[in-house]
Amino acid sequence: MNNLTIVGKKIPKRDAPLKATGSAVYIQDLKIPGMLHGKILYSKYPHARITGLDTSMAEKLPGVRAVVTASDMPANFRIGVMKDNPPLKTGKVLSIRDEIAAVAAISPEIAEEALSLIKVEYEELPGTFDPLEAMKEGAPLIHEEAKSNILKMPWKLVCGDVEAAKKESAFIVEDTFSTPWVTHCCLGTSGCVAQLDAKNNLTLYSNTQIPSLAQNDYIEALNAFGLKGKRVRIVQSVIGGAFGSKLDTYAYEYIAILLALKTRKPVKIVFSREEEFFATSPRQCTITKISHGCDKEGRLTFREMEMVLDNGAYTSWGATTPSVMMLPISSLYKVPNVKYVAKCVYTNNTYSQAMRGYGNPQATFAIESSLDQLAEKAGIDPYELRLKNANEPGEITPQRFKITSCGMKECIDEVVKRLDWKGKKGKGGNRGVGMASLIHVGGGARVYKSDGCGTIIKMDDFGKVDVFTGASDIGQGSETIIAQIVAEVLGIPIDDVNVINNDTDICPWDVGVHASRTTFVAGNAALGAAKKIKAQILEIAAKLLEEEPASLDIKNGVVFSVKNSEKTIPLGKALRKLHYTLGGNMLMAEYFYDPANENFDKEFKGNLSVSYAYGAHGVEVEVDRETGKVKILNYIAAHDVGKAINPMLLEGQIYGGGLMGLGYALGEKMIYEKGYLKNGNFLDYKMPTVKDIPPVQAVIVETDEKDGPFGAKGIGEPGLVPTAPAIANAIYDAVGVRIKDLPITPEKVLAALREKEGQTHK
Amino acid sequence: MKRELTFILNGEAVTTEVDPQWTLLYLLREVLELTGTKEGCGYGECGACTVIIDGQAVNSCLFPVMEVEGKRVTTIEGITSKDGSMHPLQTAFINEGAVQCGFCTPGMIMSAKALLDAKDKPTEDEIKEAIEGNLCRCTGYVKIIDAIKSAAGGR
């Protein structure tokens, strides 16, 4: 591994030149001849009965080519994880993002004008906007046929005996923590272009992060439209950010398909920023009751958590985030007895989805805040408590995760050292330090039946390589990582590797960009294909050079004998010799990598991932007692990544994740009032700007994961997981108040300080 | 009613018919097909549509098209040399890892260019000031600042 020339290096992102020159084509930039523009009419009310709908005026507007309503959709066609979401609504609307009608017109402006001509009459219904209220008996039912607002997803994990452990614990803490709705804020908004050919085969230009699964969804949709056996091709434009938001298929995409069917023209729907805020699916708000115990020495004895999640009006992957929350709940630090129960609850709010971390940030905020409370009660430094209970290689956790490589202690030590923890902890002066750790899947996650990714490698006559991968690049840099791996194995310059990753017609299957799995899974798939094709090359070259394949290698595109350095043949020459001969051949190889991880069993136990990623974040803060403002003076983010395939891109994931975590901690919140989003714009939704970045260090800890490609593990999501609790813990160290409800706004800090002072004065 | 508009776009005189209601962004993207300039919000809050007008970084999504009459407008497409060689800022953004999804990148580069054109060696605070109106969700801004510093240092 010491001889690596491309892996482990700071290689610029392969698509960066396109993006930096403005030549990259995002969905916003895509034009197809004859293309129409679609717009969607959303509900005016979060909960109402539609008593009248008249589209006749809109249909008459010059330039309008089609107006569609629920009656144009196949009856009973539903989308989403629980198939509870008709793409166009009739009868009842359940949230302000409910789609009632849509228009295709020759320009976006005409389509917009047509929407204003559609008349909808509503009878407003009392809504349910608070998940705790929605769980009560007599609360208005969101989905009447479901007979309850609590989803039939009984999330429950029991390991060991929590009740017995409570009795034996020397110290126990209990508290409640809550987190808000937050949204992805992709700079490129959602959108697609639907195009049907003469035989109704569909091409969907899309910015999905799940091309293979989306393809399946649209095939189902075409079936529902009575178009059986049709082909669906997904072509991804350059994707302007995803962060989990594009992990499902959405009503607007089915509406675009419907409009394309009605008009026989390509139809484009691109969201405005306003729509991106209210009509995409964010990270849900949660309320978590947690109790934690330890023995006299500070060894954790149990962890018990009860959680309520606002599912919103329909069901997407947000409802399955408790499955990932179980990961830190059962396995962040060694804790032998664990109990977790979660309820997802329908409300008349927007509906929730995956967002970077997939539930982990919500759970880790409660766990790591509570752990500091426990350390205080037990009279142990929070750092020592963490170190004492830290995960280790070889451990099998209560949820049956097999921990392979684990750099948790090293990460904690990096934080302590670089933050000067011992010099700064508990020193007062309105300054304080805090830390929090994380565990996340780092070697895929078997949430579907397959966690695989396919790769095809094709070589041309000149020794250049095309790599067809199922793995999508959503900005994180998988294209570059895959190119590095292939170039390293084949001994060719990285510029000789071309990665094709955006077309289901030519790219193999992949389960999608989720679970921080792409470097690990797609990397291993690329590695497997590259090794296969390298073996073929060496075999051919061996004949030409009259050598054994085992004594040959490739460097800078030249095959050479390791025994006799005079014996060489350029790769292109060997390939041409193979090709231009009677009965000639061209080189191709394919490899499908599906990690040896396990689906959860019925008790939600099993080795979900082949390896686990660890990290620890530490911050030093200063709190202004007059304003409640929190200033981050120093931020250390240490991550166990197995091996950094590309340290520059990796740091980019840590910095980007860290700042997203900082936004979650200190400012971001979608303000929903009675089902209406009150701050759906960049002015009022406080996404961090460059002015919000603290002094930050990304620390890479390498542990060489045996199953990872060149030793690598995933890093896409971990960066934002421990930020909020690290900051909350630091604030407590600085001024002695604990904020348990994100985001930690100056108002909350000030109120807590006032309350504390009031108590002291009594 | 369409009106005639003449201005300098990326170093060349352009005369075109415009609807006075249009924004500059609309003219650039939808009519002149210069789609390197992005629309991230349409109300001047994200900076993805930043172009340079007479040396100033401007949100083209808010800029009334008639107001560019006689002015010099530079877009991301205009900072690459005719021989295809990139502007030092573009190279720095690529080499320093300042690009992830890339949607904010053209606007970010244009804001940085307006800064560097006015000031050779800006301080970190001046860099932050210059790109405060450019939102990025991917990078955490760290490597964007590095790239701008590197481009400034390399002059």
PDB file of N, CA and C in Angstrom, chain B residues 103-155:
ATOM      1  N   PHE B 103     -23.327  23.831  -8.081  1.00  0.00           N
ATOM      2  CA  PHE B 103     -24.396  24.741  -8.505  1.00  0.00           C
ATOM      3  C   PHE B 103     -24.096  26.185  -8.093  1.00  0.00           C
ATOM      4  N   CYS B 104     -23.431  26.339  -6.948  1.00  0.00           N
ATOM      5  CA  CYS B 104     -23.093  27.691  -6.488  1.00  0.00           C
ATOM      6  C   CYS B 104     -21.814  28.198  -7.128  1.00  0.00           C
ATOM      7  N   THR B 105     -21.052  27.294  -7.769  1.00  0.00           N
ATOM      8  CA  THR B 105     -19.682  27.613  -8.164  1.00  0.00           C
ATOM      9  C   THR B 105     -19.564  28.809  -9.119  1.00  0.00           C
ATOM     10  N   PRO B 106     -20.332  28.859 -10.214  1.00  0.00           N
ATOM     11  CA  PRO B 106     -20.163  30.015 -11.110  1.00  0.00           C
ATOM     12  C   PRO B 106     -20.391  31.351 -10.392  1.00  0.00           C
ATOM     13  N   GLY B 107     -21.441  31.410  -9.594  1.00  0.00           N
ATOM     14  CA  GLY B 107     -21.734  32.652  -8.873  1.00  0.00           C
ATOM     15  C   GLY B 107     -20.643  32.991  -7.875  1.00  0.00           C
ATOM     16  N   MET B 108     -20.164  31.933  -7.205  1.00  0.00           N
ATOM     17  CA  MET B 108     -19.111  32.114  -6.210  1.00  0.00           C
ATOM     18  C   MET B 108     -17.850  32.666  -6.884  1.00  0.00           C
ATOM     19  N   ILE B 109     -17.520  32.082  -8.024  1.00  0.00           N
ATOM     20  CA  ILE B 109     -16.320  32.528  -8.742  1.00  0.00           C
ATOM     21  C   ILE B 109     -16.476  33.981  -9.214  1.00  0.00           C
ATOM     22  N   MET B 110     -17.677  34.334  -9.643  1.00  0.00           N
ATOM     23  CA  MET B 110     -17.870  35.707 -10.122  1.00  0.00           C
ATOM     24  C   MET B 110     -17.766  36.704  -8.971  1.00  0.00           C
ATOM     25  N   SER B 111     -18.292  36.359  -7.816  1.00  0.00           N
ATOM     26  CA  SER B 111     -18.150  37.247  -6.653  1.00  0.00           C
ATOM     27  C   SER B 111     -16.684  37.396  -6.286  1.00  0.00           C
ATOM     28  N   ALA B 112     -15.960  36.272  -6.325  1.00  0.00           N
ATOM     29  CA  ALA B 112     -14.538  36.305  -5.987  1.00  0.00           C
ATOM     30  C   ALA B 112     -13.754  37.109  -7.018  1.00  0.00           C
ATOM     31  N   LYS B 113     -14.146  36.992  -8.275  1.00  0.00           N
ATOM     32  CA  LYS B 113     -13.432  37.726  -9.323  1.00  0.00           C
ATOM     33  C   LYS B 113     -13.611  39.236  -9.148  1.00  0.00           C
ATOM     34  N   ALA B 114     -14.827  39.646  -8.842  1.00  0.00           N
ATOM     35  CA  ALA B 114     -15.058  41.081  -8.622  1.00  0.00           C
ATOM     36  C   ALA B 114     -14.162  41.580  -7.494  1.00  0.00           C
ATOM     37  N   LEU B 115     -14.005  40.752  -6.468  1.00  0.00           N
ATOM     38  CA  LEU B 115     -13.135  41.117  -5.344  1.00  0.00           C
ATOM     39  C   LEU B 115     -11.680  41.234  -5.802  1.00  0.00           C
ATOM     40  N   LEU B 116     -11.193  40.180  -6.459  1.00  0.00           N
ATOM     41  CA  LEU B 116      -9.775  40.162  -6.837  1.00  0.00           C
ATOM     42  C   LEU B 116      -9.450  41.223  -7.889  1.00  0.00           C
ATOM     43  N   ASP B 117     -10.440  41.561  -8.720  1.00  0.00           N
ATOM     44  CA  ASP B 117     -10.215  42.626  -9.703  1.00  0.00           C
ATOM     45  C   ASP B 117     -10.022  43.969  -9.001  1.00  0.00           C
ATOM     46  N   ALA B 118     -10.700  44.116  -7.854  1.00  0.00           N
ATOM     47  CA  ALA B 118     -10.614  45.379  -7.123  1.00  0.00           C
ATOM     48  C   ALA B 118      -9.451  45.382  -6.146  1.00  0.00           C
ATOM     49  N   LYS B 119      -9.075  44.196  -5.703  1.00  0.00           N
ATOM     50  CA  LYS B 119      -8.055  44.137  -4.657  1.00  0.00           C
ATOM     51  C   LYS B 119      -7.190  42.900  -4.848  1.00  0.00           C
ATOM     52  N   ASP B 120      -5.902  43.122  -5.037  1.00  0.00           N
ATOM     53  CA  ASP B 120      -4.991  42.033  -5.355  1.00  0.00           C
ATOM     54  C   ASP B 120      -4.880  40.990  -4.256  1.00  0.00           C
ATOM     55  N   LYS B 121      -4.657  41.463  -3.035  1.00  0.00           N
ATOM     56  CA  LYS B 121      -4.414  40.544  -1.915  1.00  0.00           C
ATOM     57  C   LYS B 121      -5.426  40.795  -0.805  1.00  0.00           C
ATOM     58  N   PRO B 122      -6.622  40.293  -0.991  1.00  0.00           N
ATOM     59  CA  PRO B 122      -7.635  40.554   0.039  1.00  0.00           C
ATOM     60  C   PRO B 122      -7.336  39.773   1.321  1.00  0.00           C
ATOM     61  N   THR B 123      -7.812  40.286   2.428  1.00  0.00           N
ATOM     62  CA  THR B 123      -7.715  39.554   3.693  1.00  0.00           C
ATOM     63  C   THR B 123      -8.815  38.497   3.723  1.00  0.00           C
ATOM     64  N   GLU B 124      -8.700  37.585   4.694  1.00  0.00           N
ATOM     65  CA  GLU B 124      -9.739  36.554   4.806  1.00  0.00           C
ATOM     66  C   GLU B 124     -11.113  37.191   5.073  1.00  0.00           C
ATOM     67  N   ASP B 125     -11.127  38.228   5.894  1.00  0.00           N
ATOM     68  CA  ASP B 125     -12.395  38.911   6.168  1.00  0.00           C
ATOM     69  C   ASP B 125     -12.975  39.529   4.908  1.00  0.00           C
ATOM     70  N   GLU B 126     -12.101  40.092   4.074  1.00  0.00           N
ATOM     71  CA  GLU B 126     -12.602  40.688   2.825  1.00  0.00           C
ATOM     72  C   GLU B 126     -13.142  39.604   1.888  1.00  0.00           C
ATOM     73  N   ILE B 127     -12.497  38.448   1.904  1.00  0.00           N
ATOM     74  CA  ILE B 127     -13.001  37.337   1.083  1.00  0.00           C
ATOM     75  C   ILE B 127     -14.384  36.932   1.572  1.00  0.00           C
ATOM     76  N   LYS B 128     -14.507  36.799   2.890  1.00  0.00           N
ATOM     77  CA  LYS B 128     -15.811  36.408   3.448  1.00  0.00           C
ATOM     78  C   LYS B 128     -16.883  37.445   3.115  1.00  0.00           C
ATOM     79  N   GLU B 129     -16.495  38.708   3.225  1.00  0.00           N
ATOM     80  CA  GLU B 129     -17.412  39.803   2.889  1.00  0.00           C
ATOM     81  C   GLU B 129     -17.906  39.651   1.452  1.00  0.00           C
ATOM     82  N   ALA B 130     -16.959  39.340   0.554  1.00  0.00           N
ATOM     83  CA  ALA B 130     -17.274  39.297  -0.875  1.00  0.00           C
ATOM     84  C   ALA B 130     -18.207  38.142  -1.227  1.00  0.00           C
ATOM     85  N   ILE B 131     -18.099  37.034  -0.498  1.00  0.00           N
ATOM     86  CA  ILE B 131     -18.937  35.879  -0.867  1.00  0.00           C
ATOM     87  C   ILE B 131     -20.031  35.608   0.166  1.00  0.00           C
ATOM     88  N   GLU B 132     -20.266  36.582   1.034  1.00  0.00           N
ATOM     89  CA  GLU B 132     -21.297  36.383   2.061  1.00  0.00           C
ATOM     90  C   GLU B 132     -22.663  36.132   1.431  1.00  0.00           C
ATOM     91  N   GLY B 133     -22.907  36.733   0.296  1.00  0.00           N
ATOM     92  CA  GLY B 133     -24.201  36.568  -0.361  1.00  0.00           C
ATOM     93  C   GLY B 133     -24.293  35.340  -1.247  1.00  0.00           C
ATOM     94  N   ASN B 134     -23.241  34.534  -1.255  1.00  0.00           N
ATOM     95  CA  ASN B 134     -23.251  33.313  -2.074  1.00  0.00           C
ATOM     96  C   ASN B 134     -23.401  32.102  -1.167  1.00  0.00           C
ATOM     97  N   LEU B 135     -24.540  31.459  -1.241  1.00  0.00           N
ATOM     98  CA  LEU B 135     -24.770  30.290  -0.381  1.00  0.00           C
ATOM     99  C   LEU B 135     -24.192  29.034  -1.015  1.00  0.00           C
ATOM    100  N   CYS B 136     -23.613  28.201  -0.167  1.00  0.00           N
ATOM    101  CA  CYS B 136     -23.135  26.879  -0.591  1.00  0.00           C
ATOM    102  C   CYS B 136     -23.558  25.886   0.474  1.00  0.00           C
ATOM    103  N   ARG B 137     -24.171  24.779   0.075  1.00  0.00           N
ATOM    104  CA  ARG B 137     -24.604  23.802   1.060  1.00  0.00           C
ATOM    105  C   ARG B 137     -23.628  22.637   1.180  1.00  0.00           C
ATOM    106  N   CYS B 138     -22.726  22.488   0.202  1.00  0.00           N
ATOM    107  CA  CYS B 138     -21.888  21.284   0.175  1.00  0.00           C
ATOM    108  C   CYS B 138     -20.570  21.434   0.922  1.00  0.00           C
ATOM    109  N   THR B 139     -19.883  22.532   0.710  1.00  0.00           N
ATOM    110  CA  THR B 139     -18.448  22.572   1.036  1.00  0.00           C
ATOM    111  C   THR B 139     -18.119  23.073   2.422  1.00  0.00           C
ATOM    112  N   GLY B 140     -19.069  23.724   3.090  1.00  0.00           N
ATOM    113  CA  GLY B 140     -18.732  24.369   4.353  1.00  0.00           C
ATOM    114  C   GLY B 140     -17.823  25.577   4.142  1.00  0.00           C
ATOM    115  N   TYR B 141     -17.683  26.011   2.914  1.00  0.00           N
ATOM    116  CA  TYR B 141     -16.971  27.233   2.495  1.00  0.00           C
ATOM    117  C   TYR B 141     -15.455  27.193   2.703  1.00  0.00           C
ATOM    118  N   VAL B 142     -14.942  26.236   3.480  1.00  0.00           N
ATOM    119  CA  VAL B 142     -13.529  26.276   3.870  1.00  0.00           C
ATOM    120  C   VAL B 142     -12.632  26.264   2.633  1.00  0.00           C
ATOM    121  N   LYS B 143     -12.894  25.331   1.750  1.00  0.00           N
ATOM    122  CA  LYS B 143     -12.028  25.194   0.578  1.00  0.00           C
ATOM    123  C   LYS B 143     -12.305  26.267  -0.472  1.00  0.00           C
ATOM    124  N   ILE B 144     -13.463  26.881  -0.384  1.00  0.00           N
ATOM    125  CA  ILE B 144     -13.742  28.018  -1.279  1.00  0.00           C
ATOM    126  C   ILE B 144     -12.835  29.186  -0.881  1.00  0.00           C
ATOM    127  N   ILE B 145     -12.736  29.421   0.423  1.00  0.00           N
ATOM    128  CA  ILE B 145     -11.834  30.486   0.894  1.00  0.00           C
ATOM    129  C   ILE B 145     -10.393  30.147   0.508  1.00  0.00           C
ATOM    130  N   ASP B 146     -10.006  28.885   0.715  1.00  0.00           N
ATOM    131  CA  ASP B 146      -8.656  28.455   0.331  1.00  0.00           C
ATOM    132  C   ASP B 146      -8.398  28.744  -1.151  1.00  0.00           C
ATOM    133  N   ALA B 147      -9.381  28.436  -1.983  1.00  0.00           N
ATOM    134  CA  ALA B 147      -9.213  28.604  -3.432  1.00  0.00           C
ATOM    135  C   ALA B 147      -9.039  30.071  -3.784  1.00  0.00           C
ATOM    136  N   ILE B 148      -9.828  30.923  -3.156  1.00  0.00           N
ATOM    137  CA  ILE B 148      -9.738  32.358  -3.469  1.00  0.00           C
ATOM    138  C   ILE B 148      -8.380  32.899  -3.006  1.00  0.00           C
ATOM    139  N   LYS B 149      -7.955  32.448  -1.831  1.00  0.00           N
ATOM    140  CA  LYS B 149      -6.628  32.862  -1.344  1.00  0.00           C
ATOM    141  C   LYS B 149      -5.545  32.398  -2.308  1.00  0.00           C
ATOM    142  N   SER B 150      -5.672  31.154  -2.758  1.00  0.00           N
ATOM    143  CA  SER B 150      -4.669  30.586  -3.648  1.00  0.00           C
ATOM    144  C   SER B 150      -4.630  31.342  -4.978  1.00  0.00           C
ATOM    145  N   ALA B 151      -5.799  31.686  -5.506  1.00  0.00           N
ATOM    146  CA  ALA B 151      -5.847  32.442  -6.767  1.00  0.00           C
ATOM    147  C   ALA B 151      -5.228  33.825  -6.569  1.00  0.00           C
ATOM    148  N   ALA B 152      -5.497  34.424  -5.423  1.00  0.00           N
ATOM    149  CA  ALA B 152      -4.954  35.765  -5.144  1.00  0.00           C
ATOM    150  C   ALA B 152      -3.439  35.675  -4.975  1.00  0.00           C
ATOM    151  N   GLY B 153      -2.996  34.610  -4.304  1.00  0.00           N
ATOM    152  CA  GLY B 153      -1.563  34.435  -4.049  1.00  0.00           C
ATOM    153  C   GLY B 153      -0.777  34.175  -5.315  1.00  0.00           C
ATOM    154  N   GLY B 154      -1.443  33.549  -6.281  1.00  0.00           N
ATOM    155  CA  GLY B 154      -0.749  33.151  -7.496  1.00  0.00           C
ATOM    156  C   GLY B 154      -0.627  34.261  -8.529  1.00  0.00           C
ATOM    157  N   ARG B 155      -1.106  35.471  -8.186  1.00  0.00           N
ATOM    158  CA  ARG B 155      -1.056  36.529  -9.208  1.00  0.00           C
ATOM    159  C   ARG B 155       0.258  37.297  -9.185  1.00  0.00           C
TER     160      ARG B 155
END
